[in-house]
Coordinates of N, CA, C and O in Angstrom, one line a residue:
M1 N -39.8 -50.1 19.8 CA -41.1 -50.4 20.5 C -41.1 -51.9 20.8 O -40.6 -52.7 20.0
L2 N -41.6 -52.3 21.9 CA -41.6 -53.6 22.4 C -42.6 -54.5 21.6 O -42.4 -55.7 21.5
F3 N -43.6 -54.0 21.0 CA -44.7 -54.8 20.5 C -44.6 -54.8 18.9 O -44.6 -53.8 18.3
R4 N -44.6 -56.0 18.4 CA -44.4 -56.1 16.9 C -45.7 -55.7 16.2 O -45.6 -55.0 15.3
K5 N -46.8 -56.2 16.7 CA -48.0 -55.8 16.0 C -48.6 -54.5 16.6 O -48.9 -54.5 17.8
K6 N -48.6 -53.5 15.9 CA -49.0 -52.2 16.4 C -50.5 -52.0 16.0 O -50.9 -52.0 14.9
T7 N -51.3 -51.9 17.1 CA -52.7 -51.7 16.8 C -52.9 -50.2 16.8 O -52.0 -49.4 17.1
G8 N -54.1 -49.8 16.5 CA -54.4 -48.3 16.4 C -54.2 -47.7 17.8 O -53.7 -46.6 17.8
G9 N -54.5 -48.4 18.8 CA -54.3 -47.8 20.2 C -52.8 -47.6 20.5 O -52.4 -46.6 21.0
N10 N -52.0 -48.6 20.1 CA -50.6 -48.5 20.3 C -50.0 -47.3 19.6 O -49.2 -46.5 20.1
R11 N -50.4 -47.2 18.3 CA -49.9 -46.1 17.5 C -50.3 -44.8 18.1 O -49.4 -43.8 18.1
Q12 N -51.5 -44.6 18.6 CA -51.9 -43.4 19.2 C -51.1 -43.0 20.4 O -50.7 -41.9 20.6
L13 N -50.9 -44.0 21.2 CA -50.1 -43.8 22.5 C -48.7 -43.5 22.1 O -48.1 -42.6 22.7
D14 N -48.1 -44.1 21.1 CA -46.7 -43.8 20.7 C -46.6 -42.4 20.2 O -45.6 -41.7 20.5
E15 N -47.6 -42.0 19.4 CA -47.6 -40.6 18.9 C -47.7 -39.6 20.0 O -47.0 -38.6 20.0
K16 N -48.5 -39.9 21.0 CA -48.6 -39.0 22.2 C -47.3 -38.9 22.9 O -46.8 -37.8 23.3
L17 N -46.6 -40.1 23.1 CA -45.3 -40.1 23.8 C -44.3 -39.3 23.0 O -43.5 -38.6 23.6
Q18 N -44.3 -39.4 21.7 CA -43.4 -38.6 20.9 C -43.6 -37.1 21.0 O -42.6 -36.3 21.1
R19 N -44.9 -36.7 21.0 CA -45.2 -35.3 21.2 C -44.7 -34.8 22.6 O -44.2 -33.7 22.7
I20 N -45.0 -35.6 23.6 CA -44.5 -35.2 25.0 C -43.0 -35.0 25.0 O -42.5 -34.0 25.5
Q21 N -42.3 -36.0 24.4 CA -40.8 -35.9 24.5 C -40.3 -34.7 23.7 O -39.4 -34.0 24.1
M22 N -40.9 -34.5 22.5 CA -40.5 -33.3 21.7 C -40.7 -32.0 22.4 O -39.9 -31.2 22.5
N23 N -41.9 -31.9 23.0 CA -42.2 -30.6 23.7 C -41.4 -30.5 25.0 O -41.0 -29.4 25.4
F24 N -41.1 -31.6 25.7 CA -40.3 -31.6 26.9 C -38.9 -31.2 26.5 O -38.3 -30.3 27.2
E25 N -38.3 -31.7 25.4 CA -37.0 -31.4 25.0 C -36.9 -29.9 24.6 O -35.8 -29.3 24.8
N26 N -37.9 -29.4 24.0 CA -37.9 -28.0 23.5 C -38.4 -27.0 24.5 O -38.5 -25.8 24.2
N27 N -38.6 -27.5 25.7 CA -39.0 -26.7 26.9 C -40.4 -26.0 26.7 O -40.6 -24.9 27.1
Y28 N -41.2 -26.7 25.9 CA -42.6 -26.2 25.8 C -43.4 -26.8 26.9 O -44.1 -27.9 26.7
K29 N -43.4 -26.2 28.0 CA -43.9 -26.8 29.2 C -45.5 -27.0 29.2 O -45.9 -28.0 29.6
D30 N -46.2 -26.0 28.7 CA -47.6 -26.1 28.7 C -48.0 -27.2 27.7 O -48.9 -28.0 28.0
A31 N -47.4 -27.3 26.6 CA -47.7 -28.3 25.6 C -47.4 -29.7 26.1 O -48.2 -30.6 25.9
A32 N -46.2 -29.8 26.7 CA -45.8 -31.1 27.3 C -46.8 -31.6 28.3 O -47.2 -32.8 28.4
Q33 N -47.3 -30.7 29.2 CA -48.2 -31.1 30.2 C -49.6 -31.4 29.6 O -50.2 -32.4 30.1
L34 N -50.0 -30.7 28.6 CA -51.2 -31.0 28.0 C -51.2 -32.4 27.3 O -52.1 -33.2 27.4
N35 N -50.1 -32.6 26.6 CA -49.9 -33.9 25.9 C -49.9 -35.1 26.9 O -50.4 -36.2 26.7
L36 N -49.3 -34.8 28.1 CA -49.3 -35.9 29.1 C -50.7 -36.2 29.6 O -51.0 -37.3 29.8
R37 N -51.5 -35.1 29.8 CA -52.9 -35.4 30.2 C -53.7 -36.1 29.2 O -54.4 -37.0 29.5
E38 N -53.4 -35.8 27.9 CA -54.1 -36.5 26.8 C -53.6 -37.9 26.7 O -54.4 -38.8 26.5
F39 N -52.3 -38.2 27.0 CA -51.8 -39.5 27.0 C -52.4 -40.3 28.1 O -52.9 -41.5 27.9
E40 N -52.6 -39.8 29.3 CA -53.2 -40.5 30.4 C -54.6 -40.8 30.1 O -55.1 -41.9 30.4
A41 N -55.4 -39.9 29.5 CA -56.8 -40.1 29.2 C -56.9 -41.2 28.2 O -57.8 -42.1 28.3
L42 N -56.1 -41.2 27.2 CA -56.1 -42.2 26.1 C -55.7 -43.6 26.7 O -56.4 -44.6 26.4
L43 N -54.7 -43.6 27.5 CA -54.3 -44.9 28.1 C -55.4 -45.4 29.0 O -55.7 -46.6 28.9
T44 N -56.1 -44.6 29.8 CA -57.2 -45.1 30.6 C -58.3 -45.6 29.7 O -58.9 -46.7 30.0
E45 N -58.7 -44.9 28.7 CA -59.7 -45.3 27.8 C -59.4 -46.6 27.1 O -60.3 -47.6 27.1
L46 N -58.2 -46.8 26.6 CA -57.8 -48.0 25.9 C -57.8 -49.2 26.9 O -58.1 -50.3 26.5
S47 N -57.3 -48.9 28.1 CA -57.2 -50.0 29.1 C -58.6 -50.5 29.5 O -58.8 -51.7 29.6
E48 N -59.5 -49.5 29.7 CA -60.9 -49.9 30.1 C -61.6 -50.7 29.0 O -62.4 -51.5 29.3
K49 N -61.3 -50.4 27.7 CA -61.9 -51.1 26.6 C -61.3 -52.4 26.3 O -61.7 -53.1 25.4
G50 N -60.2 -52.7 27.0 CA -59.5 -54.0 26.8 C -58.7 -54.0 25.5 O -58.4 -55.1 25.0
K51 N -58.3 -52.9 25.0 CA -57.5 -52.8 23.7 C -56.0 -53.1 23.9 O -55.3 -53.1 22.9
L52 N -55.6 -53.1 25.1 CA -54.1 -53.3 25.3 C -53.9 -54.6 26.1 O -54.7 -55.0 27.0
S53 N -52.8 -55.3 25.8 CA -52.4 -56.5 26.5 C -51.9 -56.0 27.9 O -51.6 -54.8 28.1
E54 N -51.7 -57.0 28.8 CA -51.1 -56.6 30.1 C -49.7 -56.0 29.9 O -49.3 -55.1 30.6
A55 N -48.9 -56.6 29.1 CA -47.5 -56.1 28.9 C -47.6 -54.7 28.3 O -46.8 -53.8 28.7
Q56 N -48.5 -54.4 27.4 CA -48.6 -53.1 26.9 C -49.1 -52.1 27.9 O -48.5 -51.0 28.0
R57 N -50.1 -52.5 28.7 CA -50.5 -51.6 29.8 C -49.4 -51.3 30.8 O -49.2 -50.1 31.1
N58 N -48.6 -52.3 31.1 CA -47.5 -52.1 32.0 C -46.4 -51.1 31.4 O -46.0 -50.2 32.1
Y59 N -46.1 -51.3 30.2 CA -45.2 -50.5 29.5 C -45.6 -49.0 29.5 O -44.9 -48.1 29.9
Y60 N -46.9 -48.8 29.1 CA -47.4 -47.4 29.0 C -47.6 -46.8 30.4 O -47.4 -45.6 30.5
H61 N -48.0 -47.6 31.3 CA -48.1 -47.0 32.7 C -46.7 -46.6 33.3 O -46.6 -45.6 34.0
D62 N -45.7 -47.4 32.9 CA -44.3 -47.0 33.3 C -43.9 -45.7 32.7 O -43.3 -44.9 33.3
K63 N -44.2 -45.6 31.4 CA -43.9 -44.3 30.7 C -44.7 -43.1 31.4 O -44.1 -42.1 31.5
L64 N -45.9 -43.4 31.7 CA -46.7 -42.3 32.3 C -46.1 -41.9 33.7 O -46.0 -40.7 34.0
S65 N -45.7 -42.9 34.5 CA -45.1 -42.6 35.8 C -43.8 -41.9 35.6 O -43.5 -40.9 36.3
E66 N -43.0 -42.3 34.6 CA -41.7 -41.6 34.3 C -41.9 -40.1 34.0 O -41.3 -39.3 34.5
Y67 N -42.9 -39.9 33.1 CA -43.1 -38.5 32.7 C -43.7 -37.7 33.8 O -43.5 -36.5 33.9
N68 N -44.6 -38.3 34.6 CA -45.2 -37.6 35.7 C -44.1 -37.2 36.7 O -44.2 -36.0 37.2
S69 N -43.2 -38.0 36.9 CA -42.1 -37.7 37.9 C -41.2 -36.6 37.3 O -40.7 -35.7 38.0
R70 N -40.9 -36.7 36.0 CA -40.0 -35.7 35.4 C -40.7 -34.3 35.3 O -40.0 -33.3 35.3
M71 N -42.0 -34.3 35.2 CA -42.7 -33.0 35.1 C -43.4 -32.6 36.4 O -44.2 -31.6 36.4
K72 N -43.0 -33.2 37.5 CA -43.6 -32.9 38.8 C -43.6 -31.4 39.1 O -44.6 -30.8 39.5
N73 N -42.5 -30.8 39.0 CA -42.3 -29.4 39.3 C -42.0 -28.6 38.0 O -41.2 -27.6 38.0
F74 N -42.6 -29.0 36.9 CA -42.4 -28.4 35.6 C -43.2 -27.2 35.4 O -44.4 -27.2 35.0
T75 N -42.7 -26.0 35.8 CA -43.5 -24.8 35.7 C -42.6 -23.7 35.0 O -41.4 -23.9 34.8
H76 N -43.3 -22.6 34.7 CA -42.6 -21.5 34.0 C -41.6 -20.8 35.0 O -40.7 -20.1 34.6
K77 N -41.8 -20.9 36.3 CA -41.0 -20.2 37.3 C -39.5 -20.6 37.2 O -38.7 -19.8 37.4
D78 N -39.3 -21.9 36.8 CA -37.9 -22.4 36.7 C -37.3 -22.2 35.4 O -36.1 -22.5 35.2
Q79 N -38.0 -21.6 34.4 CA -37.5 -21.3 33.1 C -36.7 -20.0 33.1 O -37.2 -19.0 33.5
K80 N -35.5 -20.1 32.6 CA -34.6 -19.0 32.6 C -34.9 -18.1 31.3 O -35.0 -18.6 30.2
P81 N -35.1 -16.8 31.5 CA -35.3 -16.0 30.4 C -34.1 -15.9 29.5 O -33.0 -15.6 30.1
T82 N -34.2 -16.0 28.2 CA -33.0 -16.0 27.3 C -32.7 -14.7 26.8 O -31.7 -14.4 26.2
W83 N -33.6 -13.7 27.0 CA -33.4 -12.4 26.4 C -32.7 -11.5 27.4 O -32.4 -10.4 27.0
T84 N -32.4 -11.9 28.6 CA -31.6 -11.0 29.5 C -30.2 -11.3 29.6 O -29.7 -12.4 29.2

């Protein structure tokens, strides 16, 4: 992590990022998308309350953009059934 002093907000955002990554890697599409929406809401809330520095906001907004683009077409239609 870039930031030495972890505030409660940073810790919460980092936990959400870990959940997104874990669900993304395990192909849990609904859970990953839900975690991404939760991450975005938390990021917006913490930014509006001034709990993040500019560097932190930029870092987390970059992560949000990265995951949004990775999940742009993340649907069950492209998931291959493993039982056939």
